[in-house]
Structures are given as C-alpha cells and as structure tokens.
XYZ file of C-alpha atoms in Angstrom:
347
model
C -102.579 -159.948 -133.701
C -105.166 -157.343 -134.977
C -104.803 -156.378 -138.528
C -106.104 -152.967 -139.767
C -108.541 -153.347 -142.586
C -107.619 -151.535 -145.788
C -109.007 -148.061 -146.410
C -111.395 -149.146 -149.178
C -113.097 -151.721 -146.842
C -113.182 -149.152 -143.992
C -114.988 -146.785 -146.424
C -117.497 -149.383 -147.441
C -118.351 -150.307 -143.787
C -118.611 -146.808 -142.352
C -122.175 -145.541 -141.784
C -123.292 -143.263 -144.454
C -124.022 -139.642 -143.461
C -127.707 -138.716 -143.057
C -129.279 -137.302 -146.101
C -130.865 -133.881 -146.328
C -134.221 -135.669 -146.903
C -133.675 -137.666 -143.593
C -132.694 -134.578 -141.651
C -135.896 -132.734 -142.977
C -138.049 -135.812 -142.124
C -136.488 -135.956 -138.642
C -137.008 -132.205 -138.117
C -140.691 -132.567 -139.273
C -141.119 -135.339 -136.639
C -139.609 -133.139 -133.891
C -141.884 -130.264 -135.031
C -144.879 -132.591 -134.402
C -143.683 -133.326 -130.935
C -143.271 -129.614 -130.181
C -146.801 -129.076 -131.407
C -148.125 -131.662 -129.142
C -146.352 -130.154 -126.137
C -147.804 -126.718 -126.882
C -151.290 -128.141 -127.334
C -150.999 -129.806 -123.857
C -149.681 -126.483 -122.506
C -152.838 -124.713 -124.143
C -155.077 -127.168 -122.209
C -153.159 -127.038 -118.868
C -152.541 -123.176 -118.733
C -155.133 -120.494 -118.690
C -156.136 -117.251 -117.271
C -157.672 -119.246 -114.375
C -154.845 -121.025 -112.753
C -155.408 -124.755 -112.243
C -153.127 -127.442 -110.752
C -152.260 -130.541 -112.864
C -154.647 -132.552 -110.613
C -157.499 -130.165 -111.382
C -156.794 -130.242 -115.164
C -156.822 -133.939 -114.979
C -160.011 -134.034 -113.013
C -161.461 -131.720 -115.623
C -160.500 -133.867 -118.465
C -161.857 -137.152 -117.180
C -165.063 -136.136 -115.360
C -168.139 -135.127 -117.060
C -169.420 -132.355 -115.002
C -168.054 -129.737 -112.423
C -166.238 -126.502 -112.570
C -162.985 -127.932 -113.845
C -164.718 -129.823 -116.583
C -166.375 -126.688 -117.734
C -163.075 -124.754 -117.830
C -160.891 -127.522 -119.347
C -163.286 -129.236 -121.573
C -165.818 -126.647 -122.250
C -163.330 -123.831 -122.969
C -159.584 -124.854 -123.320
C -160.030 -127.950 -125.539
C -162.293 -126.167 -128.086
C -159.843 -123.213 -127.997
C -156.909 -125.433 -128.531
C -158.586 -127.327 -131.404
C -159.441 -124.042 -133.083
C -155.938 -122.736 -132.647
C -154.538 -125.998 -134.282
C -156.774 -125.580 -137.227
C -156.596 -121.811 -137.610
C -152.761 -121.779 -137.203
C -152.292 -124.490 -139.859
C -154.496 -122.680 -142.267
C -152.765 -119.321 -141.799
C -149.372 -120.841 -142.240
C -150.337 -122.819 -145.197
C -152.074 -119.917 -146.967
C -149.051 -117.678 -146.235
C -146.711 -120.178 -147.786
C -148.889 -120.637 -150.845
C -149.102 -116.903 -151.335
C -145.387 -116.417 -150.985
C -144.859 -118.903 -153.695
C -147.591 -117.542 -155.845
C -146.379 -113.957 -155.696
C -142.682 -114.924 -155.587
C -142.435 -112.652 -152.456
C -141.024 -114.192 -149.312
C -142.526 -111.394 -147.274
C -145.994 -111.843 -148.526
C -148.802 -112.792 -146.264
C -152.565 -113.647 -146.499
C -153.389 -109.988 -146.027
C -151.577 -109.095 -149.108
C -154.549 -110.136 -151.348
C -157.145 -108.396 -149.277
C -158.600 -111.604 -147.818
C -158.650 -110.298 -144.232
C -160.093 -106.966 -145.338
C -162.901 -108.756 -147.164
C -163.785 -110.820 -144.138
C -163.731 -107.877 -141.797
C -165.817 -105.727 -144.096
C -168.412 -108.410 -144.432
C -168.668 -108.841 -140.708
C -169.164 -105.053 -140.207
C -171.842 -105.146 -142.730
C -173.587 -108.087 -141.156
C -173.519 -106.338 -137.727
C -174.637 -102.884 -138.918
C -177.098 -103.575 -141.633
C -178.237 -107.192 -141.002
C -178.426 -107.198 -137.100
C -176.203 -110.317 -136.802
C -174.878 -110.741 -133.286
C -173.712 -114.263 -132.906
C -170.195 -115.643 -133.729
C -171.890 -118.417 -135.707
C -173.516 -115.701 -137.885
C -170.218 -113.902 -138.295
C -168.476 -116.972 -139.630
C -170.660 -117.259 -142.769
C -170.364 -113.474 -143.545
C -166.677 -113.471 -143.024
C -166.078 -116.455 -145.230
C -168.267 -115.047 -147.979
C -166.496 -111.755 -147.728
C -163.029 -113.390 -148.029
C -164.296 -115.497 -150.957
C -165.688 -112.624 -152.897
C -162.604 -110.429 -152.484
C -160.419 -113.431 -153.481
C -162.367 -113.826 -156.707
C -162.336 -110.021 -157.299
C -158.552 -109.874 -156.872
C -158.213 -112.713 -159.354
C -160.445 -110.954 -161.834
C -158.698 -107.487 -161.474
C -155.333 -109.158 -161.559
C -155.928 -110.347 -165.020
C -157.703 -113.595 -164.432
C -156.078 -115.988 -166.965
C -153.385 -113.484 -167.565
C -152.706 -112.829 -163.887
C -149.139 -112.219 -162.801
C -147.746 -111.965 -159.189
C -147.339 -108.239 -159.446
C -150.865 -107.620 -160.745
C -152.321 -109.849 -157.933
C -150.391 -107.981 -155.297
C -151.349 -104.527 -156.612
C -155.055 -105.564 -156.971
C -155.139 -106.913 -153.266
C -153.504 -103.840 -151.927
C -155.937 -101.602 -153.564
C -159.017 -103.580 -152.612
C -157.640 -103.765 -148.880
C -157.211 -99.981 -148.846
C -160.705 -99.404 -149.980
C -162.322 -101.949 -147.744
C -160.420 -100.849 -144.591
C -161.592 -97.275 -145.376
C -165.212 -98.526 -145.554
C -164.766 -100.588 -142.318
C -163.462 -97.538 -140.396
C -166.279 -95.283 -141.823
C -169.086 -97.640 -140.785
C -167.521 -98.261 -137.227
C -167.123 -94.498 -136.619
C -170.630 -93.761 -137.543
C -172.236 -96.683 -135.671
C -171.234 -97.012 -132.036
C -173.024 -100.273 -131.661
C -171.064 -101.794 -134.497
C -167.842 -100.423 -133.014
C -168.555 -102.144 -129.608
C -169.489 -105.374 -131.169
C -166.555 -105.468 -133.594
C -163.909 -104.323 -131.112
C -163.374 -107.997 -129.780
C -163.549 -109.640 -133.119
C -161.105 -107.279 -135.170
C -158.145 -107.901 -132.694
C -158.098 -111.716 -133.423
C -159.007 -114.181 -130.640
C -159.410 -117.756 -129.713
C -161.429 -117.052 -126.647
C -164.771 -117.475 -128.252
C -164.018 -120.882 -129.641
C -167.040 -123.274 -129.569
C -167.751 -126.755 -130.976
C -170.296 -125.215 -133.358
C -167.714 -122.682 -134.829
C -165.235 -125.544 -135.326
C -167.773 -127.700 -136.997
C -168.701 -124.890 -139.407
C -165.148 -124.018 -140.591
C -163.452 -127.446 -140.274
C -164.795 -128.841 -143.718
C -163.394 -125.702 -145.516
C -160.084 -125.886 -143.691
C -159.818 -129.609 -144.605
C -160.490 -128.970 -148.294
C -158.072 -125.986 -148.422
C -155.332 -128.047 -146.767
C -155.614 -130.876 -149.133
C -155.734 -128.607 -152.205
C -152.631 -126.538 -150.925
C -150.524 -129.664 -150.146
C -151.449 -131.095 -153.634
C -150.084 -127.849 -155.196
C -146.614 -128.302 -153.841
C -145.020 -129.588 -157.084
C -146.661 -127.249 -159.482
C -145.933 -124.131 -157.179
C -142.133 -125.160 -157.206
C -142.278 -124.724 -160.882
C -144.101 -121.374 -160.697
C -141.625 -120.051 -158.043
C -138.874 -120.405 -160.563
C -140.507 -117.916 -163.059
C -142.988 -118.160 -165.855
C -140.601 -119.276 -168.534
C -139.060 -121.932 -166.577
C -142.476 -123.098 -165.309
C -143.699 -123.471 -168.970
C -140.606 -125.388 -169.913
C -141.259 -127.857 -167.107
C -144.808 -128.391 -168.354
C -146.733 -126.393 -165.527
C -150.008 -124.987 -166.291
C -149.604 -121.398 -164.958
C -153.278 -120.374 -165.104
C -154.590 -123.385 -163.453
C -151.939 -123.414 -160.763
C -152.479 -119.698 -159.995
C -156.216 -120.183 -159.950
C -156.103 -123.123 -157.600
C -153.576 -121.361 -155.358
C -155.840 -118.466 -155.052
C -158.670 -120.639 -154.185
C -156.727 -122.569 -151.622
C -155.336 -119.551 -149.848
C -158.787 -117.748 -149.858
C -160.544 -120.838 -148.401
C -157.904 -121.393 -145.701
C -157.410 -117.692 -144.714
C -161.144 -116.914 -145.105
C -162.181 -119.789 -142.786
C -159.590 -119.010 -140.244
C -160.347 -115.380 -140.201
C -164.045 -116.053 -140.035
C -163.557 -118.211 -136.883
C -160.960 -116.059 -135.047
C -160.856 -112.652 -136.640
C -157.941 -111.165 -138.492
C -154.727 -112.593 -137.007
C -151.552 -111.031 -138.384
C -147.959 -112.238 -138.963
C -148.527 -116.037 -138.542
C -148.855 -116.394 -142.271
C -145.808 -114.235 -142.751
C -143.285 -115.377 -140.188
C -143.579 -119.087 -140.129
C -143.204 -119.864 -143.901
C -140.339 -117.443 -144.086
C -138.611 -118.918 -141.138
C -139.209 -122.455 -142.361
C -137.626 -121.622 -145.717
C -134.393 -120.894 -143.975
C -133.767 -124.514 -143.124
C -135.918 -126.504 -145.668
C -134.766 -124.566 -148.622
C -137.102 -123.442 -151.464
C -138.781 -126.812 -151.939
C -142.505 -126.331 -151.219
C -142.940 -130.194 -150.777
C -141.219 -129.587 -147.298
C -142.170 -125.825 -146.610
C -145.913 -126.664 -146.810
C -145.867 -129.509 -144.254
C -143.494 -127.560 -141.989
C -145.741 -124.551 -142.042
C -148.757 -126.663 -141.367
C -147.129 -128.031 -138.213
C -145.184 -124.965 -136.921
C -147.747 -122.258 -137.551
C -150.110 -123.743 -134.805
C -147.181 -123.866 -132.518
C -146.800 -120.029 -132.859
C -150.435 -119.293 -132.689
C -151.099 -121.595 -129.590
C -147.858 -120.360 -127.940
C -148.934 -116.779 -128.379
C -152.407 -117.575 -126.987
C -150.792 -119.247 -123.893
C -148.619 -116.251 -123.268
C -151.517 -113.935 -123.602
C -153.314 -115.857 -120.891
C -150.386 -115.841 -118.559
C -149.263 -112.183 -118.686
C -152.374 -110.594 -117.809
C -154.017 -112.913 -115.276
C -156.790 -112.965 -114.222
C -157.621 -111.212 -117.553
C -155.806 -112.068 -120.760
C -154.414 -110.550 -123.950
C -156.028 -111.585 -127.130
C -153.833 -113.678 -129.380
C -154.048 -111.176 -132.311
C -152.400 -108.563 -129.969
C -149.586 -110.959 -128.908
C -148.794 -112.064 -132.506
C -148.653 -108.291 -133.564
C -146.394 -107.485 -130.670
C -144.110 -110.376 -131.542
C -144.491 -110.049 -135.259
C -143.535 -106.319 -135.596
C -139.868 -106.675 -134.475
C -139.408 -109.992 -136.359
C -140.786 -108.329 -139.549
C -138.289 -105.518 -139.164
C -135.539 -108.004 -138.756
C -136.560 -109.988 -141.782
C -136.601 -106.851 -143.940
C -133.302 -105.744 -142.693
C -131.810 -109.210 -143.372
C -133.099 -109.098 -146.957
C -131.812 -105.700 -147.601
C -128.315 -106.804 -146.216
C -128.407 -109.834 -148.443
C -129.084 -107.657 -151.480
C -126.259 -105.222 -150.812
C-alpha cells in the first residue's frame, strides 16, 4: 500500500522555482539565439534575391557572382551591423543611467551632431571623398563634442541636467552649421545625402578594421561601469553613501558613450532610436540593474538594427531603404508610445 509522504518532506523534495537571476540568464541565452537567426537572415536576404543554394554556393566558393554578393557585400554588412548595433545600444543604456533619464539616447549629448558636422567639414573644406576618410573625421568630431559637453556641463561638477542642457545646445548649433554648409555647397549636399540617413550598405572590411578597436575598447569600458552606474542611478547622495566616485564614473561613462556612438556613427552615419528603444524596452523585464541591462542591450540592439536593415532590403526590391530611414519610421510611433506610457504612469 502506498503511503503519502508528510507535507514537510514533500516541500523539501519539490523542485525549487527558478530564480530571477536564472530567468534573466535564460532570457539572455535566448536573445543570443535570436541574434544568430537575424544575422543569418541578413546574410541570406538582400535586395538581390538569391535562393538558399545560391547563398550556400556564395559562402563556400572563392569566386563568382554569388561570392561577390554574399561574401563581398552581405557578410561585411552583417558584421558592421552587429558591431554598430551593439555600440548604439550600449551607449544609449550608459547615457540613460548617467542622465537618469530613461528616454535619453546618444543624440542627447550632441555626439551624432559632432560626427555629422565633422564629415561636412571634411567634404567641403578638405576634399575628403572616401568612406574611410569620413570615419576618422566623424570619430574626431564626436570625441571633440563629447569633451566639450563634459567641460560645459561642469567637468568635475557635472550633473545630469547640466550635461543634457550642454548637449542640446551644442547639437542645435552644430545642426545649424551643418544645414548652412549643405545649402551653400551643392557638392557637399550630394555627397552627404547618403551618409546622413544612416546606412550599412557601404560596409567594407577596411571600415570594420578601422572602427573595431574603438568599439571593443568602448564595450569593455561600458560593461565594467555597470556596478558604479547602478549607484549613480540612485542619486548623488545615495551613490556617495555607497562609496561611488561620482566624478570618475561620469567621466568614464561619457568617454565610453562617446567612443561607442562616435565609432558607430563614423562607420554608418547617424542612426536614430536604436540607443533609445532597446535599453528602454530591456529595462521593462530586467529591472533597473545595469549588470543585466548592458548585456541585454549589447545583444538585442543588433537584432533591431539588422532586422531593420533586412526589412529595408525587402520592401523596395530591387532597390532598398536605408536602415536609418527604417529605424526612424519604426522608432517614431514607439517613442510616442513610450512617452504616453510614462505620462500615464506619472498621473
């Protein structure tokens, strides 16, 4: 005859419910799987329709039309999308924590404006015509604006409000300069039109090699700042009580965001909403802990960027929509929804 075990024993032998940490880890693993699928889709799908057999032939044969399309174009494009997407998502998450504003994005501190103004200057006054030349000017412009925002925001006495105000003012001035130069110089307008919308179409191995070291350094620095940024996000007084060095954390956060966003913008042009949408969405299921927000943003931001790029290739065949246009079209309604949700939550 079977004898039912006492309740105490049944409680001890019952499997423990999964912890929040285990759920987050599993979710991150699933996110990596989704990223791999999107990367494969980016290689397999393009403005030029190829069958799976033709894609396979292009991957594993050294020459021919299919190899030129798949290896020469799509793989470089996919790798750059992975790197740039991760950089934009990480920089957005860092800036949202730094400014304590969940709707902040890399454009808030003028980094995109600095890169764009530098490229316009390079084209108009220095005769730069190649993408590899744009990269260095764009990166230097982003770095210079990041340093200027830090200085105008108060340097060691910088606060989130001061940094945001300084970035907004500098962005307005630089975009005014950019528009003035492009209106007066038709050649600059023609050359800048493609770059300013944000695109992965001009990805090359040379561009990737130029920006990869900066992206790697910025990623390592941003991930290392997760714990001190957790303290900063709680407010200055709480951060000091927890032993956080506010000035050092803010300076390093500014440096990480500038390097990441500057390098991504240099390679692809200014791409909007990725650094805003993904960290904000991630926070809804990871909570405020940046030790989880930053890894999730690193993985899911390329999913959004590459997914938008694939969509842009499909909707306008045999031409294509640039990824910056697609993210803007998708991001506008999402941004309005986020603002309305925040307003409703505050009421």
